[in-house]
Coordinates of C-alpha atoms in Angstrom, one line a residue:
Chain A
M3 CA 0.0 0.0 0.0
N4 CA 1.0 3.6 -0.6
N5 CA 3.6 2.7 -3.2
I6 CA 4.8 4.5 -6.3
F7 CA 3.1 3.6 -9.5
V8 CA 4.3 4.3 -13.1
Y9 CA 1.9 4.0 -16.0
C10 CA 3.9 2.3 -18.7
E11 CA 3.4 3.0 -22.4
I12 CA 3.9 0.2 -24.8
E13 CA 4.0 0.1 -28.6
E14 CA 4.4 -3.1 -30.5
A15 CA 5.3 -5.1 -27.4
V16 CA 8.1 -2.7 -26.4
I17 CA 7.9 -0.5 -23.3
A18 CA 8.5 3.1 -24.3
D19 CA 11.8 4.7 -23.3
V20 CA 10.0 7.4 -21.4
S21 CA 8.4 4.8 -19.1
L22 CA 11.7 3.1 -18.4
E23 CA 13.2 6.6 -17.6
L24 CA 10.3 7.1 -15.1
L25 CA 10.9 3.7 -13.6
T26 CA 14.5 4.5 -13.1
K27 CA 13.6 7.7 -11.2
A28 CA 10.7 6.1 -9.4
R29 CA 13.0 3.3 -8.1
S30 CA 15.2 5.8 -6.4
L31 CA 12.2 7.7 -5.0
A32 CA 10.8 4.4 -3.7
N33 CA 14.2 3.6 -2.0
Q34 CA 14.1 7.0 -0.4
L35 CA 10.4 6.6 0.8
K36 CA 11.1 2.9 1.7
C37 CA 8.1 1.8 -0.4
K38 CA 7.6 -0.5 -3.3
L39 CA 7.7 0.4 -7.0
E40 CA 4.7 -0.8 -9.0
C41 CA 3.7 -0.3 -12.6
V42 CA 0.7 -0.7 -14.8
V43 CA 0.8 -2.0 -18.4
L44 CA -2.4 -2.0 -20.5
G45 CA -2.4 -3.4 -24.0
S46 CA -2.7 -6.6 -25.9
G47 CA -0.3 -9.5 -26.5
L48 CA 1.7 -8.7 -23.3
K49 CA 3.1 -12.1 -22.6
D50 CA 6.5 -11.8 -20.9
V51 CA 6.3 -8.0 -20.8
E52 CA 7.3 -8.1 -17.1
K53 CA 10.8 -9.3 -18.2
Q54 CA 11.3 -5.9 -19.7
L55 CA 10.4 -4.2 -16.5
F56 CA 11.9 -6.2 -13.6
P57 CA 15.5 -5.1 -14.3
Y58 CA 14.4 -1.5 -13.5
G59 CA 13.6 -2.6 -10.0
V60 CA 9.8 -3.0 -10.3
D61 CA 8.3 -4.9 -7.4
V62 CA 4.8 -5.4 -8.9
V63 CA 3.7 -5.3 -12.5
H64 CA -0.1 -5.0 -13.0
I65 CA -1.0 -6.3 -16.4
G66 CA -4.2 -5.7 -18.3
D67 CA -4.0 -7.8 -21.4
D68 CA -7.0 -7.5 -23.8
K69 CA -7.4 -7.0 -27.6
R70 CA -9.5 -3.9 -26.9
L71 CA -6.7 -2.1 -25.1
S72 CA -4.5 -1.7 -28.1
P73 CA -4.0 0.8 -29.6
Y74 CA -4.6 3.2 -26.8
L75 CA -8.0 4.8 -26.3
T76 CA -8.7 7.3 -23.6
L77 CA -11.8 5.9 -21.9
P78 CA -10.9 2.2 -21.5
H79 CA -7.4 3.0 -20.2
S80 CA -8.6 5.7 -18.0
N81 CA -11.4 3.5 -16.5
I82 CA -9.2 0.6 -15.7
L83 CA -6.4 2.7 -14.3
Q84 CA -8.9 4.6 -12.1
H85 CA -10.1 1.3 -10.6
V86 CA -6.6 0.0 -10.0
L87 CA -5.5 3.3 -8.3
K88 CA -8.6 3.3 -6.1
E89 CA -7.9 -0.2 -5.0
E90 CA -4.1 0.1 -4.6
K91 CA -4.0 3.6 -3.1
P92 CA -0.5 4.6 -4.2
Q93 CA 1.0 7.8 -2.9
I94 CA 2.6 8.8 -6.3
V95 CA 1.6 8.0 -9.9
L96 CA 3.9 9.0 -12.8
F97 CA 3.1 9.3 -16.5
G98 CA 5.2 10.2 -19.5
A99 CA 4.5 13.7 -20.7
T100 CA 3.7 12.3 -24.2
S101 CA 0.6 12.9 -26.2
L102 CA -0.7 9.7 -24.5
G103 CA 0.3 10.6 -21.0
R104 CA -1.0 14.1 -21.4
D105 CA -4.3 12.7 -22.6
L106 CA -4.7 10.1 -19.8
A107 CA -3.3 11.8 -16.7
P108 CA -5.7 14.8 -16.5
R109 CA -8.6 12.4 -17.0
I110 CA -7.4 10.4 -14.0
A111 CA -6.8 13.6 -11.9
S112 CA -10.2 14.9 -12.7
A113 CA -11.9 11.6 -11.7
L114 CA -10.0 11.2 -8.5
K115 CA -10.1 14.9 -7.7
V116 CA -6.3 15.1 -7.1
G117 CA -3.6 17.4 -8.2
L118 CA -1.5 16.8 -11.3
T119 CA 1.6 18.6 -12.4
A120 CA 2.5 18.5 -16.1
D121 CA 5.9 18.3 -17.8
C122 CA 8.1 18.0 -14.7
T123 CA 11.8 18.3 -15.3
S124 CA 12.8 17.1 -11.8
L125 CA 11.2 15.1 -9.0
E126 CA 12.4 15.1 -5.4
I127 CA 11.1 14.1 -2.0
G128 CA 10.8 16.9 0.6
S129 CA 8.9 18.4 3.5
H130 CA 6.6 21.3 3.7
S131 CA 5.2 23.4 6.6
D132 CA 1.9 25.2 6.0
K133 CA 2.1 28.3 8.2
K134 CA -1.6 29.1 7.8
T135 CA -2.9 25.8 9.2
N136 CA 0.2 25.0 11.2
T137 CA 0.6 21.7 9.5
E138 CA 3.9 19.9 8.9
Y139 CA 4.1 17.6 5.9
E140 CA 6.8 15.0 5.4
N141 CA 7.8 13.0 2.3
L142 CA 5.9 15.1 -0.3
L143 CA 6.7 14.8 -3.9
Y144 CA 8.3 18.0 -5.1
Q145 CA 7.2 18.4 -8.7
I146 CA 9.6 20.7 -10.3
R147 CA 8.8 22.2 -13.7
P148 CA 9.5 25.2 -15.9
A149 CA 6.6 27.7 -15.9
F150 CA 5.6 30.8 -17.6
G151 CA 7.2 30.0 -21.0
G152 CA 10.3 28.6 -19.3
N153 CA 11.2 31.9 -17.6
I154 CA 11.0 30.5 -14.1
V155 CA 11.1 27.1 -12.4
A156 CA 8.3 26.3 -10.0
T157 CA 8.2 23.6 -7.3
I158 CA 4.6 22.3 -7.0
I159 CA 3.3 20.1 -4.2
N160 CA 0.0 18.3 -3.4
P161 CA 0.0 18.4 0.4
D162 CA -3.5 16.9 1.0
T163 CA -4.6 14.8 -1.9
R164 CA -3.4 11.3 -2.8
P165 CA -2.1 10.0 -5.1
Q166 CA 0.2 12.8 -6.2
L167 CA 0.2 12.8 -10.0
A168 CA 2.9 14.1 -12.4
T169 CA 3.9 13.8 -16.0
V170 CA 7.6 13.9 -17.0
R171 CA 8.9 14.7 -20.5
E172 CA 10.9 12.1 -22.4
G173 CA 14.6 12.3 -22.1
V174 CA 14.6 14.4 -19.0
M175 CA 15.4 11.5 -16.6
K176 CA 18.1 9.0 -17.3
K177 CA 17.2 5.4 -18.1
E178 CA 19.3 3.0 -16.0
I179 CA 19.0 -0.7 -15.2
F180 CA 18.6 -1.2 -11.5
K181 CA 19.6 -4.8 -11.3
D182 CA 19.5 -7.4 -14.2
S183 CA 18.4 -10.2 -11.9
Y184 CA 15.7 -8.2 -10.0
K185 CA 12.4 -10.1 -9.7
G186 CA 9.0 -8.8 -8.8
E187 CA 5.6 -10.3 -9.0
V188 CA 2.9 -10.1 -11.7
K189 CA -0.7 -9.2 -10.9
T190 CA -3.3 -9.7 -13.6
I191 CA -6.0 -7.0 -13.9
D192 CA -9.5 -8.4 -14.7
V193 CA -10.0 -6.1 -17.6
A194 CA -13.5 -7.4 -18.6
K195 CA -14.8 -6.5 -15.2
Y196 CA -14.1 -2.8 -15.8
L197 CA -14.9 -2.2 -19.4
N198 CA -18.3 -1.5 -21.0
D199 CA -19.5 -0.5 -24.4
A200 CA -19.7 3.2 -23.5
D201 CA -15.9 3.2 -23.3
F202 CA -15.7 2.6 -27.0
V203 CA -17.5 5.6 -28.4
V204 CA -14.3 6.8 -29.9
K205 CA -12.9 4.4 -32.6
I206 CA -9.7 4.5 -34.4
I207 CA -10.3 4.4 -38.2
E208 CA -6.7 4.7 -39.3
R209 CA -3.3 4.9 -37.6
H210 CA 0.1 5.7 -39.1
M211 CA 2.9 5.6 -36.6
E212 CA 6.4 6.1 -37.8
N213 CA 9.5 4.8 -36.2
R214 CA 11.7 7.5 -35.1
K215 CA 14.1 8.3 -37.8
V216 CA 16.5 10.4 -35.8
N217 CA 17.8 9.6 -32.3
I218 CA 19.3 12.9 -31.1
K219 CA 18.4 12.0 -27.5
N220 CA 21.2 9.4 -27.3
A221 CA 23.7 11.0 -29.7
G222 CA 27.2 11.5 -28.3
I223 CA 27.9 14.5 -30.5
I224 CA 25.3 17.0 -31.7
V225 CA 25.6 19.7 -34.2
A226 CA 22.7 22.0 -33.6
G227 CA 21.6 25.0 -35.6
G228 CA 19.5 28.0 -34.8
Y229 CA 17.8 30.8 -36.7
G230 CA 21.2 32.4 -37.3
V231 CA 22.0 29.6 -39.7
G232 CA 19.8 31.6 -42.1
S233 CA 18.2 29.0 -44.3
K234 CA 17.4 25.4 -44.9
A235 CA 20.1 25.3 -47.6
N236 CA 22.7 26.6 -45.1
F237 CA 21.8 23.7 -42.8
K238 CA 23.6 21.5 -45.3
L239 CA 26.9 22.6 -43.7
L240 CA 25.7 21.3 -40.3
Y241 CA 24.9 17.9 -41.9
D242 CA 28.3 17.8 -43.5
L243 CA 30.0 18.5 -40.2
A244 CA 27.8 15.9 -38.4
D245 CA 28.6 13.4 -41.1
V246 CA 32.3 13.5 -40.6
L247 CA 32.1 13.6 -36.8
G248 CA 29.5 10.9 -36.6
A249 CA 27.1 13.3 -35.0
E250 CA 23.4 14.0 -35.1
V251 CA 21.9 17.3 -36.3
G252 CA 19.6 19.2 -34.0
G253 CA 17.8 22.5 -34.1
S254 CA 16.5 25.3 -31.9
R255 CA 12.8 26.0 -31.9
A256 CA 13.4 29.1 -34.0
A257 CA 15.1 27.0 -36.6
V258 CA 12.3 24.5 -36.5
D259 CA 9.6 27.1 -36.7
A260 CA 11.4 28.7 -39.7
G261 CA 11.4 25.3 -41.5
F262 CA 15.2 25.0 -41.6
V263 CA 15.0 21.6 -39.9
E264 CA 12.4 18.9 -39.0
H265 CA 10.4 19.1 -35.8
E266 CA 11.8 15.8 -34.4
R267 CA 15.2 17.4 -34.2
Q268 CA 14.1 20.2 -31.9
I269 CA 16.1 20.5 -28.8
G270 CA 14.9 22.4 -25.8
Q271 CA 12.1 22.6 -23.4
T272 CA 9.4 21.9 -25.9
G273 CA 11.6 19.5 -27.8
V274 CA 14.1 16.9 -26.7
T275 CA 16.4 17.2 -23.7
V276 CA 20.0 16.1 -24.6
R277 CA 23.2 15.6 -22.7
P278 CA 25.9 14.7 -25.3
K279 CA 29.6 14.8 -24.7
L280 CA 29.9 17.5 -27.3
Y281 CA 27.3 20.1 -28.4
I282 CA 28.2 22.4 -31.2
A283 CA 25.7 25.2 -31.3
V284 CA 25.7 27.0 -34.6
G285 CA 23.9 30.3 -34.9
I286 CA 21.9 29.6 -31.8
S287 CA 21.3 32.6 -29.5
G288 CA 20.4 30.4 -26.6
Q289 CA 17.0 31.4 -25.2
I290 CA 16.4 29.9 -21.7
Q291 CA 14.0 27.4 -23.3
H292 CA 16.8 26.1 -25.5
R293 CA 19.5 26.1 -22.8
A294 CA 17.2 24.1 -20.6
G295 CA 17.4 21.3 -23.1
M296 CA 21.2 21.1 -23.5
A297 CA 22.9 22.7 -20.5
D298 CA 24.0 19.3 -19.3
S299 CA 26.2 18.7 -22.3
A300 CA 29.7 17.8 -21.2
M301 CA 31.3 20.3 -23.6
V302 CA 29.7 23.1 -25.6
I303 CA 31.2 24.9 -28.6
S304 CA 29.3 28.0 -29.8
V305 CA 29.7 29.3 -33.3
N306 CA 28.1 32.7 -33.4
T307 CA 28.7 36.0 -35.0
D308 CA 27.4 37.6 -31.9
R309 CA 30.0 37.6 -29.1
M310 CA 27.3 38.4 -26.6
A311 CA 24.8 35.6 -27.5
P312 CA 23.4 34.1 -24.2
I313 CA 24.5 30.6 -25.2
N314 CA 28.1 31.8 -24.9
Q315 CA 27.7 32.0 -21.1
I316 CA 27.5 28.2 -20.9
A317 CA 29.9 27.5 -23.8
D318 CA 33.4 26.1 -23.2
Y319 CA 34.6 27.5 -26.5
V320 CA 33.1 30.5 -28.4
I321 CA 34.1 30.9 -32.0
V322 CA 33.1 34.4 -33.0
G323 CA 32.4 33.9 -36.7
D324 CA 30.1 32.9 -39.5
A325 CA 29.1 29.2 -39.9
A326 CA 29.9 29.3 -43.6
D327 CA 33.4 30.2 -42.7
V328 CA 34.0 28.2 -39.6
L329 CA 32.4 24.8 -40.3
P330 CA 34.3 24.1 -43.5
K331 CA 37.5 24.7 -41.6
M332 CA 36.5 22.3 -38.9
I333 CA 35.6 19.7 -41.5
K334 CA 38.8 20.2 -43.4
Y335 CA 41.0 19.8 -40.4
Y336 CA 39.1 16.7 -39.1
K337 CA 39.3 14.9 -42.5
K338 CA 43.0 15.5 -42.8
N339 CA 43.9 14.5 -39.2
S340 CA 41.5 11.9 -37.9
K341 CA 42.4 8.2 -38.4
Chain B
M10 CA -28.9 17.7 -40.4
K11 CA -29.9 19.9 -37.5
G12 CA -27.4 22.7 -36.7
L13 CA -24.9 21.8 -34.0
K14 CA -24.4 23.6 -30.7
I15 CA -20.7 24.2 -30.4
I16 CA -18.9 25.6 -27.4
V17 CA -15.3 27.0 -27.7
L18 CA -13.3 27.2 -24.5
A19 CA -11.0 30.2 -24.8
K20 CA -8.6 31.7 -22.4
Q21 CA -7.1 35.1 -22.2
V22 CA -3.4 34.6 -21.3
P23 CA -0.4 36.8 -20.6
D24 CA 1.9 36.8 -23.5
T25 CA 4.6 34.6 -21.9
R26 CA 6.9 35.1 -24.9
N27 CA 7.6 38.6 -23.5
V28 CA 8.0 38.2 -19.7
G29 CA 9.4 40.9 -17.4
K30 CA 10.7 40.6 -13.8
D31 CA 7.5 41.7 -12.1
A32 CA 5.4 38.9 -13.7
M33 CA 5.1 36.7 -10.6
K34 CA 3.5 37.6 -7.3
A35 CA 5.1 36.5 -4.0
D36 CA 2.6 33.7 -3.5
G37 CA 3.7 32.2 -6.8
T38 CA 0.6 33.1 -8.8
V39 CA 0.9 35.1 -12.0
N40 CA 0.7 38.8 -12.0
R41 CA -1.4 39.1 -15.1
A42 CA -1.6 42.8 -14.9
A43 CA 2.1 43.2 -15.7
L44 CA 1.8 41.5 -19.1
E45 CA 0.0 42.0 -22.4
A46 CA -3.1 39.8 -22.5
I47 CA -3.8 37.8 -25.7
F48 CA -6.2 35.2 -27.0
N49 CA -4.4 31.9 -26.2
P50 CA -2.9 30.8 -29.6
E51 CA -4.2 27.2 -29.7
D52 CA -7.7 28.4 -28.6
L53 CA -7.7 30.3 -31.9
N54 CA -6.9 27.1 -33.7
A55 CA -9.8 25.6 -31.9
L56 CA -12.1 28.5 -32.9
E57 CA -11.2 27.9 -36.5
Q58 CA -12.2 24.3 -36.3
A59 CA -15.5 25.3 -34.7
L60 CA -16.0 27.8 -37.6
R61 CA -15.3 25.1 -40.1
V62 CA -17.9 22.8 -38.5
K63 CA -20.3 25.7 -38.6
D64 CA -19.6 26.0 -42.3
M65 CA -20.2 22.3 -42.8
V66 CA -23.5 22.1 -40.9
D67 CA -26.0 24.8 -41.6
G68 CA -27.7 26.4 -38.6
S69 CA -24.8 25.6 -36.2
T70 CA -24.0 28.1 -33.5
I71 CA -20.7 28.9 -31.7
T72 CA -20.6 30.0 -28.1
I73 CA -17.4 31.2 -26.6
L74 CA -16.9 30.4 -22.9
T75 CA -14.1 32.0 -21.0
M76 CA -13.2 32.2 -17.4
G77 CA -11.2 35.1 -16.0
P78 CA -11.3 38.7 -14.8
G79 CA -13.6 41.3 -16.4
R80 CA -11.2 42.2 -19.1
A81 CA -11.3 38.6 -20.4
A82 CA -14.5 39.7 -22.2
E83 CA -12.0 40.9 -24.9
V84 CA -11.6 37.2 -25.9
I85 CA -15.3 36.9 -26.5
R86 CA -15.4 40.0 -28.6
E87 CA -12.5 38.7 -30.6
G88 CA -14.4 35.5 -31.1
L89 CA -17.5 37.4 -32.3
Y90 CA -15.4 39.4 -34.8
R91 CA -14.3 36.1 -36.3
G92 CA -17.7 34.4 -36.5
A93 CA -18.8 33.2 -33.1
D94 CA -22.4 33.8 -32.2
N95 CA -22.3 34.7 -28.5
G96 CA -20.3 34.3 -25.4
Y97 CA -20.2 33.8 -21.7
L98 CA -17.8 35.3 -19.3
L99 CA -17.3 33.3 -16.2
T100 CA -16.0 35.7 -13.6
D101 CA -15.9 35.8 -9.8
R102 CA -13.3 36.5 -7.2
K103 CA -14.0 33.0 -5.8
F104 CA -12.3 31.6 -8.9
A105 CA -9.0 33.3 -8.2
G106 CA -6.1 31.0 -7.6
S107 CA -7.8 28.0 -9.2
D108 CA -5.5 25.3 -10.5
T109 CA -6.5 23.1 -13.4
L110 CA -8.8 20.9 -11.3
A111 CA -10.8 23.8 -9.8
T112 CA -10.9 25.5 -13.2
S113 CA -12.2 22.4 -15.0
Y114 CA -14.9 22.1 -12.3
A115 CA -16.1 25.6 -12.7
I116 CA -16.1 25.4 -16.5
S117 CA -17.9 22.0 -16.6
Q118 CA -20.6 23.4 -14.3
A119 CA -21.0 26.4 -16.6
I120 CA -21.3 24.0 -19.6
R121 CA -23.9 21.9 -17.7
K122 CA -25.9 25.0 -17.2
M123 CA -25.9 25.6 -21.0
K124 CA -27.5 22.2 -21.3
N125 CA -27.5 20.8 -24.8
F126 CA -24.2 20.9 -26.7
D127 CA -22.7 18.7 -29.4
I128 CA -19.1 19.6 -29.5
V129 CA -16.8 21.4 -27.0
F130 CA -13.6 22.7 -28.6
A131 CA -10.6 23.9 -26.7
G132 CA -7.0 24.6 -27.5
R133 CA -4.7 21.8 -26.5
Q134 CA -3.0 24.0 -23.9
A135 CA -2.6 27.6 -22.8
I136 CA 0.8 29.3 -23.1
D137 CA 0.8 30.5 -19.5
G138 CA 0.7 27.0 -18.0
D139 CA 1.4 24.6 -20.9
T140 CA -0.4 21.9 -18.9
A141 CA -2.9 20.6 -21.5
Q142 CA -5.0 19.5 -18.6
V143 CA -8.2 21.5 -18.5
G144 CA -9.7 20.1 -21.7
P145 CA -9.5 16.4 -20.6
Q146 CA -10.5 17.3 -17.0
V147 CA -13.6 19.1 -18.3
A148 CA -14.5 16.1 -20.4
E149 CA -14.1 13.7 -17.5
K150 CA -16.4 15.9 -15.3
L151 CA -19.0 16.1 -18.0
G152 CA -18.7 12.3 -18.5
I153 CA -18.1 12.7 -22.3
P154 CA -15.3 11.3 -24.5
Q155 CA -12.4 13.5 -25.5
V156 CA -10.2 13.6 -28.6
T157 CA -7.0 15.5 -27.9
Y158 CA -4.2 16.8 -30.2
A159 CA -6.7 17.3 -33.0
E160 CA -5.5 18.7 -36.3
E161 CA -8.7 18.7 -38.3
V162 CA -12.4 17.9 -38.1
V163 CA -12.6 16.0 -41.3
E164 CA -16.3 15.3 -41.4
I165 CA -19.6 15.3 -39.5
K166 CA -21.5 12.1 -40.2
G167 CA -24.7 12.2 -38.3
K168 CA -23.8 11.5 -34.7
E169 CA -20.2 10.7 -35.7
V170 CA -17.4 13.3 -35.8
I171 CA -14.4 12.2 -37.8
I172 CA -11.2 13.8 -36.5
K173 CA -7.5 13.7 -37.5
R174 CA -5.1 13.7 -34.6
R175 CA -1.5 14.8 -34.7
L176 CA 0.7 12.8 -32.3
E177 CA 4.4 13.0 -31.8
R178 CA 5.1 10.0 -33.9
G179 CA 2.3 9.9 -36.3
V180 CA -1.3 10.6 -37.1
E181 CA -4.6 8.9 -36.2
L182 CA -8.0 9.2 -37.8
V183 CA -10.7 8.6 -35.2
S184 CA -14.5 8.8 -35.1
A185 CA -16.2 10.0 -32.0
T186 CA -19.9 10.0 -31.0
R187 CA -21.3 13.4 -30.0
P188 CA -21.2 15.0 -27.5
V189 CA -17.5 15.1 -27.5
L190 CA -14.7 17.4 -26.3
I191 CA -11.9 18.1 -28.8
T192 CA -8.6 19.8 -28.0
V193 CA -6.9 21.4 -31.0
H194 CA -3.2 21.3 -31.7
S195 CA -1.1 24.2 -33.0
S196 CA -0.4 22.2 -36.2
A197 CA -4.1 22.8 -37.1
P198 CA -4.8 25.7 -39.6
D199 CA -4.6 29.3 -38.3
C200 CA -7.8 31.0 -37.4
R201 CA -9.4 33.2 -40.1
P202 CA -9.0 36.9 -39.5
R203 CA -11.6 39.2 -38.2
N204 CA -14.5 39.9 -40.5
A205 CA -14.9 43.7 -41.1
K206 CA -18.7 43.4 -41.0
L207 CA -18.7 41.5 -37.8
V208 CA -16.3 43.9 -36.2
M209 CA -18.8 46.7 -37.1
K210 CA -21.6 44.6 -35.7
Y211 CA -20.0 43.6 -32.4
K212 CA -17.6 46.3 -31.5
H213 CA -19.9 47.6 -28.8
A214 CA -20.6 44.1 -27.4
R215 CA -20.3 44.4 -23.7
T216 CA -20.8 42.5 -20.5
L217 CA -23.2 44.0 -18.0
T218 CA -20.3 45.3 -15.9
E219 CA -18.8 46.9 -19.0
Q220 CA -22.1 48.4 -20.0
Q221 CA -22.3 50.2 -16.7
D222 CA -19.0 51.9 -17.5
A223 CA -20.0 52.6 -21.1
S224 CA -20.5 56.2 -22.2
E225 CA -24.2 57.2 -22.1
D226 CA -24.3 57.6 -25.8
Y227 CA -24.3 53.9 -26.2
L228 CA -26.8 53.0 -23.6
D229 CA -29.7 52.9 -26.1
L230 CA -27.8 50.5 -28.2
Y231 CA -28.1 47.7 -25.6
Q232 CA -31.8 48.1 -25.5
T233 CA -32.3 47.9 -29.2
R234 CA -29.6 45.4 -30.0
P235 CA -29.7 42.5 -27.6
Y236 CA -27.0 40.6 -29.4
L237 CA -24.5 43.2 -28.0
K238 CA -24.9 41.7 -24.5
I239 CA -22.1 39.4 -23.4
D240 CA -23.5 37.1 -20.7
E241 CA -21.6 37.3 -17.4
W242 CA -21.9 34.5 -14.9
S243 CA -20.7 34.4 -11.4
T244 CA -20.7 31.5 -8.9
A245 CA -24.3 32.5 -8.1
D246 CA -25.3 31.7 -11.7
I247 CA -23.9 28.2 -11.9
E248 CA -24.3 25.4 -9.5
V249 CA -21.1 25.1 -7.6
D250 CA -19.6 24.2 -4.3
D251 CA -17.5 27.1 -3.3
E252 CA -15.1 24.8 -1.5
A253 CA -14.2 23.2 -4.8
L254 CA -13.2 26.6 -6.3
G255 CA -10.1 28.8 -6.0
L256 CA -7.3 28.0 -3.7
S257 CA -9.4 25.7 -1.5
G258 CA -10.5 23.7 -4.5
S259 CA -6.9 23.4 -5.8
P260 CA -4.9 20.4 -4.7
T261 CA -1.7 21.7 -6.2
K262 CA 0.2 24.4 -4.4
V263 CA 3.2 26.4 -5.5
K264 CA 5.9 25.8 -2.9
K265 CA 8.6 27.8 -4.5
I266 CA 9.4 29.9 -7.6
E267 CA 13.0 30.3 -8.8
N268 CA 14.5 32.2 -11.6
V269 CA 16.3 30.0 -14.1
V270 CA 20.0 30.1 -13.6
F271 CA 22.5 28.3 -15.6
K272 CA 26.0 27.9 -14.3
A273 CA 28.1 30.2 -16.4
K274 CA 31.3 28.7 -17.7
E275 CA 34.5 30.4 -18.3
S276 CA 34.6 30.2 -22.0
K277 CA 37.5 30.5 -24.2
V278 CA 36.9 32.9 -27.1
L279 CA 38.4 32.0 -30.5
S280 CA 38.6 33.9 -33.7
P281 CA 37.5 32.1 -36.9
S282 CA 41.1 31.9 -38.2
E283 CA 42.4 28.6 -39.5
I284 CA 45.1 28.5 -36.9
E285 CA 42.7 28.8 -33.9
I286 CA 40.1 26.4 -35.3
D287 CA 42.8 23.8 -36.1
E288 CA 44.2 24.1 -32.6
L289 CA 40.7 23.5 -31.1
M290 CA 40.1 20.5 -33.4
R291 CA 43.5 19.1 -32.6
E292 CA 42.6 19.3 -28.9
L293 CA 39.2 17.7 -29.3
I294 CA 40.7 14.8 -31.3
E295 CA 43.5 14.4 -28.7
N296 CA 41.2 14.2 -25.7
H297 CA 38.9 11.9 -27.6
T298 CA 35.9 14.2 -27.6
I299 CA 35.7 13.5 -31.3
G300 CA 37.2 10.8 -33.4

């Protein structure tokens, strides 16, 4: 009782990365709170799915396996999850801040009349004293998130309602196996008991899901361009540099909005969070929202004509110059001198 | 087909793209007065979808519902200028400090009072909170299905609404039975501009409170042109439990607000000369950062 729950997303029998990232974080929170880590998987053809989950330190996997649960529909998933949560009474429930998690979690919060914090970038355990009511709270979930267009960071708490609900963006937490040999137990959810026809008033007619073509989240080196790159054609230089370095190309929101680079390459608060060993920022001014998504890079090189660009404050090297001049020089040296 | 009753949830939001230092109050809530107030961008995408449904089904009507302070009536006027038929402003001091749960409760009670409706549209999320929660929370409270991340209402087929959704890794075409709540994504078409005739027609549209402040020259107008009245509802007009509103009805509390600070690094500034770039590249290869 009063454990931590993670709602796990699954697509084609594979647990989503964001869910594994959440489990990793939730495991450490569970250790801190001395409670168990449980998760819920709803879908179809879920045989052996627990084997993907136990290594992340999951103590109990609740599985609802039914043809009608895949692909995801709001009402069936929401109804089953509500029932499970009412029965199990967890203290914390985490969801990915994906289009699925952000569809499901508010529905749950509204039904259970509990607080929900969207798009957290950090989760901690802490205390709180309410001066008005003279109440002390221990072991609350601090839900830390950017607010107000990324200009501030807010710590949100739900002192009085349980469970405490939060969604977390993909890539913000690190995914890490807890113990390969870790074994928990499986509990089967009696799906049929909770579903009725009214849950299927929304039907999927067609569905086209694409596998992710780019993987900037896990790239060791990223060459990212901003609005300052100037055009889609100029981005070619970034691809050239990325090619020789074995890097991925990313873009700031401004570059994506301007159509210089595809949306799935967007880095920053509304895109992907990255932490490569080398981040080459080309023509990126470095708004707070962008820096929030790459500030943990081990090394940052900024190529910018503006010496005072905000990104330069967090750069290890600043090359004051034009990309069209600088990048070919980098490529030339590397080609000549790498083995 | 009979005309549809459409409700569009719209929010007046501070323009968070231009935020100054005095934007937050000490209690962690937003000092809206310090910022320019705009029509939440994705709510405009939602309004456009509503207008397209109105174009598809003759006799449909669009009602704008907004919750906020008195000046949020501006959102309703903007909606009228673009083709909405009427609007309700939900305004009361008791709403102040509401989080998404308390807000969705108030809005759902207002919708209940409007009784029959076929489609509720809303923007996916508002730029002051970026939570994307109020839409689904309202749908849950009304006990109706939701379709989030909508890009286009493709067709109305009797009781069925065919909707294209834009997800991060693909698209879905779904059918939903009315009544349904639909949240619209920014990838949907932009809202049509104001219509000059409608601007002339509605530029004096006012809430009762605003009418009291209006210059006397216009008082006659409100008698002869009832469509200029923007309805204003307080907690007394909808059935609500006051405890479930405002701060007391909001389970989430703001514990702390901090400015975003990045640890500044001592950066080495290089010129774009071949010598300096070669030197940097040599170093990167040597310490195995690249290669």
